[in-house]
Amino acid sequence: MCEIMRFYEVSKGTKLLDYMRVERAVRFLGKGIVKCEDHFNGKSFVYDFRVAPIILCETVSFFNVSPSRITLEAVTDCEFIELPGDPFFPLIYSNPDLAKFAINGVANYLGMTHYKVALLRTMSADKRYKQFLREFPEVAKYCELKDISSYLNITPQSLSRIRKTIKWAENEKALEALSNELEVVYKTYPASSSEM
């Protein structure tokens, strides 16, 4: 497997996978943050963030060799090792341990995705924001407000209002500090974030 691995460094904004392209690799993200954006019925939304260290692959496109609705874009400068699909497929199917690894990885990801969807569908907007800060504190520092609001399924304007009026419990002081820090960042660099 080491013979087919390739190391890459990419800059912020680089697309690792474009819309309607076939996913042809599995990546081991060693440094950085990648946003996963879905494109459906002429609309797009951020459905996940991948923070290193993590495996990164659009599995539906990869295993079905079909065009992807998903784009994968570097939110920060990233470093990753890539395994191209063509030589990797025979290795997966001929090695029971690799096959089990792939199956478990996909199953675990599907379970986590279902859990995230359930959280977002059942929580109020302010709780969704707090959960986001708990899960993705680094993402909150580097992502544009429009991407965060897209992930939370609320408008940037609503997110801005929530951040100003949210109530913090005594045990949420670290989250409150992070939220206050982000408020300063977004006011200081409005061109890099969306309208507030």
Tab-separated table of C-alpha atoms in Angstrom:
chain	number	residue	atom	x	y	z
A	1	MET	CA	0.000	0.000	0.000
A	2	CYS	CA	2.885	2.361	0.728
A	3	GLU	CA	3.901	2.212	-2.935
A	4	ILE	CA	0.642	3.785	-4.113
A	5	MET	CA	0.400	6.467	-1.387
A	6	ARG	CA	1.057	10.091	-2.345
A	7	PHE	CA	1.561	13.049	0.005
A	8	TYR	CA	-0.103	16.380	-0.851
A	9	GLU	CA	-0.130	19.887	0.579
A	10	VAL	CA	-2.924	22.179	-0.628
A	11	SER	CA	-3.870	25.779	0.067
A	12	LYS	CA	-7.072	27.088	1.608
A	13	GLY	CA	-9.847	27.146	-1.007
A	14	THR	CA	-8.530	24.162	-2.994
A	15	LYS	CA	-11.249	21.783	-4.166
A	16	LEU	CA	-10.307	18.187	-3.392
A	17	LEU	CA	-13.450	17.031	-5.192
A	18	ASP	CA	-15.578	19.060	-7.607
A	19	TYR	CA	-19.314	18.773	-8.177
A	20	MET	CA	-20.227	16.003	-10.654
A	21	ARG	CA	-16.691	14.604	-10.698
A	22	VAL	CA	-16.096	10.985	-9.777
A	23	GLU	CA	-14.308	10.450	-6.456
A	24	ARG	CA	-11.162	8.497	-7.255
A	25	ALA	CA	-9.223	8.491	-3.991
A	26	VAL	CA	-9.244	7.921	-0.274
A	27	ARG	CA	-7.415	10.608	1.702
A	28	PHE	CA	-5.934	10.493	5.181
A	29	LEU	CA	-6.198	14.115	6.302
A	30	GLY	CA	-3.255	14.784	8.602
A	31	LYS	CA	-3.563	18.554	8.953
A	32	GLY	CA	-6.317	21.066	8.275
A	33	ILE	CA	-10.073	21.371	7.874
A	34	VAL	CA	-12.232	20.446	4.876
A	35	LYS	CA	-15.867	21.426	4.324
A	36	CYS	CA	-18.303	19.045	2.641
A	37	GLU	CA	-20.951	20.796	0.581
A	38	ASP	CA	-23.947	19.077	-1.014
A	39	HIS	CA	-25.523	20.363	-4.236
A	40	PHE	CA	-29.137	19.335	-4.785
A	41	ASN	CA	-32.005	20.767	-6.869
A	42	GLY	CA	-30.014	23.886	-7.706
A	43	LYS	CA	-29.201	24.620	-4.069
A	44	SER	CA	-26.181	23.882	-1.932
A	45	PHE	CA	-25.580	23.466	1.779
A	46	VAL	CA	-22.691	22.550	4.048
A	47	TYR	CA	-23.496	19.210	5.629
A	48	ASP	CA	-20.246	18.412	7.413
A	49	PHE	CA	-16.754	19.554	8.339
A	50	ARG	CA	-13.805	17.151	8.478
A	51	VAL	CA	-11.075	18.061	10.945
A	52	ALA	CA	-7.708	16.271	10.903
A	53	PRO	CA	-6.858	13.563	11.698
A	54	ILE	CA	-9.613	11.823	9.722
A	55	ILE	CA	-10.266	9.737	6.616
A	56	LEU	CA	-11.772	11.774	3.805
A	57	CYS	CA	-13.639	10.258	0.852
A	58	GLU	CA	-17.005	10.726	-0.859
A	59	THR	CA	-17.881	7.068	-0.535
A	60	VAL	CA	-21.066	6.977	-2.667
A	61	SER	CA	-19.179	8.281	-5.693
A	62	PHE	CA	-16.047	6.268	-4.869
A	63	PHE	CA	-17.652	2.839	-4.537
A	64	ASN	CA	-20.243	3.335	-7.312
A	65	VAL	CA	-17.851	5.173	-9.684
A	66	SER	CA	-20.591	7.758	-10.174
A	67	PRO	CA	-20.590	11.585	-10.394
A	68	SER	CA	-20.620	13.227	-6.988
A	69	ARG	CA	-23.145	15.788	-5.771
A	70	ILE	CA	-20.585	16.657	-3.101
A	71	THR	CA	-17.712	19.118	-3.205
A	72	LEU	CA	-14.819	18.833	-0.776
A	73	GLU	CA	-13.000	22.145	-0.207
A	74	ALA	CA	-10.062	23.012	2.032
A	75	VAL	CA	-11.107	25.570	4.656
A	76	THR	CA	-7.482	25.909	5.797
A	77	ASP	CA	-4.164	24.840	4.314
A	78	CYS	CA	-4.224	21.037	4.414
A	79	GLU	CA	-1.862	18.084	4.297
A	80	PHE	CA	-3.009	14.581	3.398
A	81	ILE	CA	-1.918	11.200	2.108
A	82	GLU	CA	-3.908	9.975	-0.865
A	83	LEU	CA	-4.600	6.418	-1.986
A	84	PRO	CA	-5.821	6.344	-5.614
A	85	GLY	CA	-8.900	4.184	-6.118
A	86	ASP	CA	-7.774	2.119	-9.106
A	87	PRO	CA	-4.952	0.304	-7.306
A	88	PHE	CA	-6.727	0.529	-3.928
A	89	PHE	CA	-9.899	-1.367	-4.959
A	90	PRO	CA	-8.121	-4.684	-5.643
A	91	LEU	CA	-6.303	-4.353	-2.303
A	92	ILE	CA	-9.584	-3.795	-0.424
A	93	TYR	CA	-11.323	-6.750	-2.031
A	94	SER	CA	-8.387	-9.147	-1.711
A	95	ASN	CA	-7.562	-8.380	1.924
A	96	PRO	CA	-10.218	-9.277	4.545
A	97	ASP	CA	-8.771	-6.861	7.112
A	98	LEU	CA	-8.907	-3.933	4.672
A	99	ALA	CA	-12.423	-4.910	3.579
A	100	LYS	CA	-13.554	-5.017	7.220
A	101	PHE	CA	-11.875	-1.637	7.844
A	102	ALA	CA	-13.706	-0.096	4.867
A	103	ILE	CA	-17.087	-1.582	5.846
A	104	ASN	CA	-16.736	-0.504	9.484
A	105	GLY	CA	-15.617	2.971	8.424
A	106	VAL	CA	-18.616	3.490	6.145
A	107	ALA	CA	-21.039	2.034	8.730
A	108	ASN	CA	-19.658	4.258	11.508
A	109	TYR	CA	-19.839	7.316	9.266
A	110	LEU	CA	-23.477	6.569	8.386
A	111	GLY	CA	-24.283	6.229	12.090
A	112	MET	CA	-22.576	9.537	12.935
A	113	THR	CA	-24.347	11.271	10.047
A	114	HIS	CA	-27.745	10.021	11.246
A	115	TYR	CA	-26.941	11.231	14.772
A	116	LYS	CA	-25.948	14.699	13.494
A	117	VAL	CA	-29.105	14.997	11.395
A	118	ALA	CA	-31.220	13.977	14.404
A	119	LEU	CA	-29.489	16.589	16.571
A	120	LEU	CA	-29.977	19.361	14.035
A	121	ARG	CA	-33.619	18.429	13.435
A	122	THR	CA	-34.581	18.241	17.123
A	123	MET	CA	-32.608	21.084	18.726
A	124	SER	CA	-33.556	24.741	18.845
A	125	ALA	CA	-31.316	27.095	16.842
A	126	ASP	CA	-29.418	28.368	19.898
A	127	LYS	CA	-28.745	24.792	21.062
A	128	ARG	CA	-27.564	23.867	17.556
A	129	TYR	CA	-25.070	26.731	17.730
A	130	LYS	CA	-23.819	25.634	21.157
A	131	GLN	CA	-23.476	22.047	19.923
A	132	PHE	CA	-21.508	23.297	16.914
A	133	LEU	CA	-19.061	25.139	19.187
A	134	ARG	CA	-18.624	21.990	21.292
A	135	GLU	CA	-18.046	19.736	18.285
A	136	PHE	CA	-16.086	22.071	16.020
A	137	PRO	CA	-14.242	24.760	18.055
A	138	GLU	CA	-11.430	24.946	15.476
A	139	VAL	CA	-13.856	25.067	12.553
A	140	ALA	CA	-15.632	27.994	14.225
A	141	LYS	CA	-12.393	29.977	14.158
A	142	TYR	CA	-11.593	29.425	10.488
A	143	CYS	CA	-14.895	29.043	8.628
A	144	GLU	CA	-16.970	31.780	7.098
A	145	LEU	CA	-20.200	32.663	8.870
A	146	LYS	CA	-22.236	31.628	5.818
A	147	ASP	CA	-20.784	28.094	5.993
A	148	ILE	CA	-21.517	27.780	9.706
A	149	SER	CA	-25.079	29.025	9.235
A	150	SER	CA	-25.538	26.651	6.278
A	151	TYR	CA	-24.418	23.716	8.417
A	152	LEU	CA	-26.810	24.772	11.199
A	153	ASN	CA	-29.634	25.332	8.675
A	154	ILE	CA	-30.273	28.915	9.728
A	155	THR	CA	-29.651	32.209	7.916
A	156	PRO	CA	-26.479	34.214	8.628
A	157	GLN	CA	-28.679	37.015	9.980
A	158	SER	CA	-30.424	34.641	12.392
A	159	LEU	CA	-27.091	33.219	13.536
A	160	SER	CA	-25.816	36.725	14.216
A	161	ARG	CA	-28.923	37.462	16.325
A	162	ILE	CA	-28.604	34.149	18.182
A	163	ARG	CA	-24.988	34.845	19.058
A	164	LYS	CA	-25.950	38.201	20.581
A	165	THR	CA	-28.903	36.942	22.644
A	166	ILE	CA	-27.857	33.419	23.605
A	167	LYS	CA	-27.892	32.475	27.280
A	168	TRP	CA	-24.878	30.615	28.648
A	169	ALA	CA	-24.929	28.256	31.624
A	170	GLU	CA	-22.211	28.425	34.254
A	171	ASN	CA	-20.501	25.334	32.848
A	172	GLU	CA	-20.443	26.811	29.315
A	173	LYS	CA	-17.948	29.603	29.986
A	174	ALA	CA	-15.429	28.194	27.483
A	175	LEU	CA	-18.103	28.174	24.772
A	176	GLU	CA	-19.176	31.689	25.690
A	177	ALA	CA	-15.555	32.877	25.435
A	178	LEU	CA	-15.226	31.254	22.006
A	179	SER	CA	-18.484	32.836	20.833
A	180	ASN	CA	-17.305	36.269	22.013
A	181	GLU	CA	-13.969	35.753	20.269
A	182	LEU	CA	-15.760	34.892	17.011
A	183	GLU	CA	-17.940	38.003	17.301
A	184	VAL	CA	-14.767	40.122	17.369
A	185	VAL	CA	-13.246	38.203	14.432
A	186	TYR	CA	-16.344	38.583	12.254
A	187	LYS	CA	-16.615	42.304	13.017
A	188	THR	CA	-12.895	42.824	12.331
A	189	TYR	CA	-12.799	40.850	9.066
A	190	PRO	CA	-16.270	41.182	7.519
A	191	ALA	CA	-14.961	40.679	3.974
A	192	SER	CA	-13.887	37.112	4.775
A	193	SER	CA	-17.211	36.239	6.345
A	194	SER	CA	-20.735	36.727	5.109
A	195	GLU	CA	-23.152	39.532	5.934
A	196	MET	CA	-23.975	39.630	9.638
